[in-house]
GROMACS .gro file of C-alpha atoms in nm:
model
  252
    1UNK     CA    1   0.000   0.000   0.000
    2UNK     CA    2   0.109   0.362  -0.056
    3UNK     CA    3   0.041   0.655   0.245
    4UNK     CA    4  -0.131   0.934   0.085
    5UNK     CA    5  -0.109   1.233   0.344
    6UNK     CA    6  -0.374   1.514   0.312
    7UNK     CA    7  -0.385   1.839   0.499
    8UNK     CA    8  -0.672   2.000   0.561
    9UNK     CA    9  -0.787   2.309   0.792
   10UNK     CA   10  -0.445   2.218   0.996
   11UNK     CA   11  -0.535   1.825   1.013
   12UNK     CA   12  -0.383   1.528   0.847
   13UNK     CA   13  -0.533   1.237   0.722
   14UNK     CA   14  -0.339   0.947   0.568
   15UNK     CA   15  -0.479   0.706   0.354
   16UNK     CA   16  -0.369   0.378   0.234
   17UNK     CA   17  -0.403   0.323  -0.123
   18UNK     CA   18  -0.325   0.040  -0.345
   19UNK     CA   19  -0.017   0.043  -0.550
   20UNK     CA   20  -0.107  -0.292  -0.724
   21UNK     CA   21  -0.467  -0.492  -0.825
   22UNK     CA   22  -0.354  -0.750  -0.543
   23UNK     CA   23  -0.404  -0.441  -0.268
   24UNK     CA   24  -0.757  -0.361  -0.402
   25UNK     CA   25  -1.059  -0.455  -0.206
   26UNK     CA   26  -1.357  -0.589  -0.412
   27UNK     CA   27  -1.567  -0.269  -0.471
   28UNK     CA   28  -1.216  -0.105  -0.595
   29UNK     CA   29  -1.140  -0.376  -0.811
   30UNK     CA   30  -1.509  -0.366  -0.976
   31UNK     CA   31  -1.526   0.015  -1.004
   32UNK     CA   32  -1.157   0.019  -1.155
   33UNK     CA   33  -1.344  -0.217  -1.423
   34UNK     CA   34  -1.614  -0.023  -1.413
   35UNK     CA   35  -1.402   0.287  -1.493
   36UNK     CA   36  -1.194   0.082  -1.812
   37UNK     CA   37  -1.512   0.061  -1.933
   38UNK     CA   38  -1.612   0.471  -1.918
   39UNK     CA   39  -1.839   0.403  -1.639
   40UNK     CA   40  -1.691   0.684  -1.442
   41UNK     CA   41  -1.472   0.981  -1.478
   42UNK     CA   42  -1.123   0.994  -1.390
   43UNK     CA   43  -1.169   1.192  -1.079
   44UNK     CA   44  -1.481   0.937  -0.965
   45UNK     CA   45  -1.224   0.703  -0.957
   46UNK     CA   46  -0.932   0.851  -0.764
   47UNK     CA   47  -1.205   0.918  -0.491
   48UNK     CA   48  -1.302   0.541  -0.523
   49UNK     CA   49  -0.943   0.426  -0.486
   50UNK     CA   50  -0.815   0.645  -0.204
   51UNK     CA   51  -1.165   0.671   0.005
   52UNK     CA   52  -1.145   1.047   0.063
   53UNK     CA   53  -1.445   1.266   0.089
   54UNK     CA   54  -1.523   1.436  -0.260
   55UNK     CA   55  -1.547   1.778  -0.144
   56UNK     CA   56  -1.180   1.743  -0.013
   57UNK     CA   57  -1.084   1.590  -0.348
   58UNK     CA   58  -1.265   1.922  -0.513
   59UNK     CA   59  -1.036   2.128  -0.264
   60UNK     CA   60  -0.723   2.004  -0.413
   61UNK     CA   61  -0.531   2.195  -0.671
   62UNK     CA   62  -0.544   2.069  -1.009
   63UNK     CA   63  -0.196   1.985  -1.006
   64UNK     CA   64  -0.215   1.746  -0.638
   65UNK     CA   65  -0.522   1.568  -0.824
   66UNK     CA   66  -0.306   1.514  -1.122
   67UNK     CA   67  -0.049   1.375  -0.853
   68UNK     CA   68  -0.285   1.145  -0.698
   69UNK     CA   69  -0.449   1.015  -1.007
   70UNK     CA   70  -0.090   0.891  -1.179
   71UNK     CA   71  -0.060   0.662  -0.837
   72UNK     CA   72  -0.389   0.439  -1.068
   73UNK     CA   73  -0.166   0.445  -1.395
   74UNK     CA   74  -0.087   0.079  -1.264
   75UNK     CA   75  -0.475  -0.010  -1.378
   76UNK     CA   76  -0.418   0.061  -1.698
   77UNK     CA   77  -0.203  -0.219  -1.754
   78UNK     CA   78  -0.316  -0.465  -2.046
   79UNK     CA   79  -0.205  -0.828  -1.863
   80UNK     CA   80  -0.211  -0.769  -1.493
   81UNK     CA   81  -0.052  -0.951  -1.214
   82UNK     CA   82  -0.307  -1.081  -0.998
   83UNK     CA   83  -0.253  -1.347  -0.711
   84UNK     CA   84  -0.562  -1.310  -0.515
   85UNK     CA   85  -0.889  -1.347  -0.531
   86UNK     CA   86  -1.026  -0.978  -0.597
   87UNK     CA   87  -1.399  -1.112  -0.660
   88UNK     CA   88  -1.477  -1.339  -0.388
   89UNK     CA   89  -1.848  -1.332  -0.474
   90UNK     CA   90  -2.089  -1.170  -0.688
   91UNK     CA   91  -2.425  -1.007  -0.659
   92UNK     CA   92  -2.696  -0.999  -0.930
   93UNK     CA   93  -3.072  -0.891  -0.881
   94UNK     CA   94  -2.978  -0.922  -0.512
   95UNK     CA   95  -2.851  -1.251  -0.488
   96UNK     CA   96  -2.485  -1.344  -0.392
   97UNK     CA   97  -2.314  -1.640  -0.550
   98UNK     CA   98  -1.979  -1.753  -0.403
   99UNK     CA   99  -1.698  -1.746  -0.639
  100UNK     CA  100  -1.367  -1.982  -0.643
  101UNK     CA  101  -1.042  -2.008  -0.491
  102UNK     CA  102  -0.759  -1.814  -0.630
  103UNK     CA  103  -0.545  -2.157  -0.681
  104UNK     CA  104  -0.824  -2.323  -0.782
  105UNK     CA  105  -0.805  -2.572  -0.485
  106UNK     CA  106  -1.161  -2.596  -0.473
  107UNK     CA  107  -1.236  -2.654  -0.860
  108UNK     CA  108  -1.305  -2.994  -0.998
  109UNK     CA  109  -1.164  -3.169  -1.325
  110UNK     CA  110  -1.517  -3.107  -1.425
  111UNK     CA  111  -1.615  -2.733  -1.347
  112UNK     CA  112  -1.282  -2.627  -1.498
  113UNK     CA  113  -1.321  -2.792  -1.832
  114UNK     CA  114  -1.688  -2.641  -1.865
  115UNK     CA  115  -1.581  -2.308  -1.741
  116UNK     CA  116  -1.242  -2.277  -1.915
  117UNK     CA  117  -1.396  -2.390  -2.204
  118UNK     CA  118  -1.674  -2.100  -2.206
  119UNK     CA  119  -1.318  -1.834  -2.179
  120UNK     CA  120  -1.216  -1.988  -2.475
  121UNK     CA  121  -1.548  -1.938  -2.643
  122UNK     CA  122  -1.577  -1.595  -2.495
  123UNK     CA  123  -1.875  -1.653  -2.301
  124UNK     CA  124  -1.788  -1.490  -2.005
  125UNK     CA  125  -2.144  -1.507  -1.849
  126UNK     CA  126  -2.178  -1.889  -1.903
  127UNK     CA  127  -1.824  -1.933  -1.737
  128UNK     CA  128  -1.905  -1.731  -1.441
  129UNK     CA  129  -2.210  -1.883  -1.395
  130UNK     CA  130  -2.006  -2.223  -1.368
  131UNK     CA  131  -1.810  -2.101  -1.126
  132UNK     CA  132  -1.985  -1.864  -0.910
  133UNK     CA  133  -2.256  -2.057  -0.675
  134UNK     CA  134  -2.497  -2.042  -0.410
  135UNK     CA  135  -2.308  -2.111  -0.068
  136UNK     CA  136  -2.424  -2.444   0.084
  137UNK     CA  137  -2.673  -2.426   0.338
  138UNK     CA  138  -2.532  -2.649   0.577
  139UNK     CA  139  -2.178  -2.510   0.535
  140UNK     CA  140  -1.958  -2.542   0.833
  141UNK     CA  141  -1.587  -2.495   0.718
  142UNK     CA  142  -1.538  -2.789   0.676
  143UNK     CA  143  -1.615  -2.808   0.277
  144UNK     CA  144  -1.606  -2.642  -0.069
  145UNK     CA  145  -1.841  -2.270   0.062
  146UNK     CA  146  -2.056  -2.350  -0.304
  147UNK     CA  147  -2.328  -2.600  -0.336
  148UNK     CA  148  -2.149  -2.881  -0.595
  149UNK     CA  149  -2.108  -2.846  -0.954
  150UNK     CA  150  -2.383  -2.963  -1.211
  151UNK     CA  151  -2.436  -2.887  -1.591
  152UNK     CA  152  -2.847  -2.863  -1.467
  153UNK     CA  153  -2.765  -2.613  -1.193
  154UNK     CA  154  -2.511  -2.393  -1.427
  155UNK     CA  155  -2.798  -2.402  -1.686
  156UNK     CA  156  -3.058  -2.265  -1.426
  157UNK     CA  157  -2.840  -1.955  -1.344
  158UNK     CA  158  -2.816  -1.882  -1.695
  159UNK     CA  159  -3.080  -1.627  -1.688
  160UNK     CA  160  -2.925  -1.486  -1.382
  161UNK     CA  161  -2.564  -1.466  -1.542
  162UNK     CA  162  -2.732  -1.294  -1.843
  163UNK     CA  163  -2.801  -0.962  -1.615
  164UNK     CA  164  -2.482  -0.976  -1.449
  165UNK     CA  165  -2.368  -0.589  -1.477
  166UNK     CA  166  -2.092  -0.548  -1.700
  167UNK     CA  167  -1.857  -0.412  -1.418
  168UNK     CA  168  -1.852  -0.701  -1.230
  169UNK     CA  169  -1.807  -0.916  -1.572
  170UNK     CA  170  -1.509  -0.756  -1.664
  171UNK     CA  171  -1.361  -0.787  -1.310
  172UNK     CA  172  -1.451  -1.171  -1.370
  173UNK     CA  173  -1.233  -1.179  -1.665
  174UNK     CA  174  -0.947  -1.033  -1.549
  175UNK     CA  175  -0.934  -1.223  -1.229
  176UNK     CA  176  -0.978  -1.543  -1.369
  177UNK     CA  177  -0.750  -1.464  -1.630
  178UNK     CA  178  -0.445  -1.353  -1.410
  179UNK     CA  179  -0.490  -1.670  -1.189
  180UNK     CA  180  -0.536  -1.950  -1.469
  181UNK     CA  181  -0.181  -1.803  -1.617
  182UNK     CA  182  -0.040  -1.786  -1.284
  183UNK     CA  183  -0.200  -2.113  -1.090
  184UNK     CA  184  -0.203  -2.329  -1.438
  185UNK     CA  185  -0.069  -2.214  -1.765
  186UNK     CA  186   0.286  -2.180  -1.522
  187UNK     CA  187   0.245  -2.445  -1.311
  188UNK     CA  188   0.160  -2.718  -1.592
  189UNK     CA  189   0.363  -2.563  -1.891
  190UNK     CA  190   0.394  -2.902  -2.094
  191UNK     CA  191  -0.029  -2.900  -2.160
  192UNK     CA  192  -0.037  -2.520  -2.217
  193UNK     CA  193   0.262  -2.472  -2.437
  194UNK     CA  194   0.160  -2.800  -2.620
  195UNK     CA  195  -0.166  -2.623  -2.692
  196UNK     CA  196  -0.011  -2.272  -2.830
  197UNK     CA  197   0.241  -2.450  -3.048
  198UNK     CA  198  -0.068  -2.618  -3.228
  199UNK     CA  199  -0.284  -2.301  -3.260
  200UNK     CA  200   0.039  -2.151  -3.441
  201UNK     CA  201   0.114  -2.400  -3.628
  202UNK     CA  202  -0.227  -2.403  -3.813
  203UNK     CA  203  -0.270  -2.056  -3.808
  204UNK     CA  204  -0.456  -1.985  -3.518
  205UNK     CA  205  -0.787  -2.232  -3.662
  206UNK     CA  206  -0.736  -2.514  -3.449
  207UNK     CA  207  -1.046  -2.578  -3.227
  208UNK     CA  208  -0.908  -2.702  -2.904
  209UNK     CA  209  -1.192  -2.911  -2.665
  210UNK     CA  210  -1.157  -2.994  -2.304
  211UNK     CA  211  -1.429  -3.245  -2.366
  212UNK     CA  212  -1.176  -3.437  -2.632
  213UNK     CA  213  -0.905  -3.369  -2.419
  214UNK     CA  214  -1.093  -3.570  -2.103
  215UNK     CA  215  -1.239  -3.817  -2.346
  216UNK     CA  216  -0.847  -3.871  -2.412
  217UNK     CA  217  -0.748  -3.938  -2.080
  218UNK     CA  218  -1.014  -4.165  -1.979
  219UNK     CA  219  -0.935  -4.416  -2.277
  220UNK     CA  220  -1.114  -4.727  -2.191
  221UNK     CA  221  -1.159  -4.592  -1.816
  222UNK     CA  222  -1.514  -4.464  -1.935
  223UNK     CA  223  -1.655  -4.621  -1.635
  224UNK     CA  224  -1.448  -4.396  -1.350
  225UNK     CA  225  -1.532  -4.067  -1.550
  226UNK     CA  226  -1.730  -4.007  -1.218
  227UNK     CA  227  -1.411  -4.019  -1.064
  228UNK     CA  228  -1.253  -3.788  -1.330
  229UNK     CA  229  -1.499  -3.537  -1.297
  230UNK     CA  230  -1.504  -3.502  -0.929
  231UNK     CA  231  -1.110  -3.506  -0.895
  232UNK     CA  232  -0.949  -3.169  -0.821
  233UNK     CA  233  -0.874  -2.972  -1.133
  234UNK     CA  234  -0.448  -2.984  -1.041
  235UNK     CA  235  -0.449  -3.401  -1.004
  236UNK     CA  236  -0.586  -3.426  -1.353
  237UNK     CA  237  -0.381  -3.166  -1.523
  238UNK     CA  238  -0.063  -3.248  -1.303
  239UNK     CA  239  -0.128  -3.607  -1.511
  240UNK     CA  240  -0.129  -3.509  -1.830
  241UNK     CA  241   0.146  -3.240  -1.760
  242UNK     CA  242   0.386  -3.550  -1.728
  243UNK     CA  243   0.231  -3.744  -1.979
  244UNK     CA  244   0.296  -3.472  -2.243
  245UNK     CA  245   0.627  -3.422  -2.106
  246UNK     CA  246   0.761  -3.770  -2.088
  247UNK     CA  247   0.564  -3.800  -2.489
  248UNK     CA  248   0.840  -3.553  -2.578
  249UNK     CA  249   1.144  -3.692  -2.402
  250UNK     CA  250   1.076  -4.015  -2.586
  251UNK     CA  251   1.037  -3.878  -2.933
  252UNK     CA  252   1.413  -3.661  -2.894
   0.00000   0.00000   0.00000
């Protein structure tokens, strides 16, 4: 965080504002997207992202404003780094749906390839809806926060999804984004390099399918895919990680 110190009438106030997206709070996070998309003005946001009263932001000189807006110039950045989770939940029509871990360690084999999928198709609001769920209401700690993952359920929040406010939307999309690359495409660079070296090498027309891709692993294991689709997201991609990898050590 960066101290901002204000003087005003003989009194100072310091406040902490975020020199990264990973120091943002939620409502920051959504109104910086909300801003990329011309939502609000430049000065809106400043006020947003350092919490001061407008009329004291009207008080400053144009030149301290100036000052205080270059601290955002960080937002502006085309491929963030993002390691948290900067939209924990989301609220449509005044319902909250909780969202998933920032590692992934609560996403199935199965969720992932529906809602990955869906980011690849740029349909944002279909993904989201896979991921983001109504909390369990027997949770005690002591389990995933969401209710599980079906295809029926995701298809009955569709028309929910479909009035999610474009703010929030775009803060999906970066988030998720950030943390596949840095949680996945990193982690497990055999399966995601593999798949960029093929899109090149056909010019970019190559229709990639988790679906295939699971179909693929389960070979003549149809009868676990159960199994497969419950199993966290890193076992099964952690598999074919080495698969791919040892593939390529024996064809050198």
């Amino acid at each position: 965080m960066n101290e901002l110190k204000i003087e005003d009438n003989g009194k100072e106030t310091v406040y902490n504002v975020p020199s990264c997206f990973d120091e943002m709070s939620r409502i920051q996070f959504i109104e910086t997207c909300g801003h990329a998309l011309g939502k609000s003005d430049t000065d809106s946001h400043a006020v947003s992202m350092t919490g001061m009263e407008k009329g004291l932001w009207e008080e400053l000189e144009l030149y301290h404003r100036h000052v205080i807006r270059s601290m955002f110039s960080f937002t502006e950045a085309a491929d963030p780094e993002i390691s948290k989770q900067l939209l924990p939940f989301v609220e449509i029509a005044g319902q909250r749906l909780v969202g998933y871990q920032p590692n992934f360690s609560n996403t199935t084999w199965e969720e992932f390839i529906f809602a990955d999928q869906y980011v690849m198709d740029r349909k944002f609001k279909e993904a989201a809806a896979v991921l983001y769920r109504p909390q369990r209401r027997d949770y005690s700690g002591e389990t995933d926060r969401r209710v599980p993952f079906t295809v029926y359920g995701t298809d009955s929040r569709l028309a929910l999804f479909a009035r999610m406010d474009d703010a929030q939307l775009l803060a999906f999309a970066i988030n998720y984004r950030a943390l596949r690359k840095r949680n996945l495409e990193e982690k497990y660079p055999s399966i995601f390099s593999a798949r960029k070296e093929q899109a090149e090498k056909e010019g970019q027309t190559v229709s990639f399918s988790w679906i295939g891709i699971h179909r693929t692993l389960m070979g003549d294991q149809f009868y676990d895919e159960a199994k497969f689709f419950s199993s966290n997201v890193h076992v099964i991609l952690n598999r074919l990680n080495t698969v791919i990898r040892e593939n390529r050590q024996r064809k050198r």
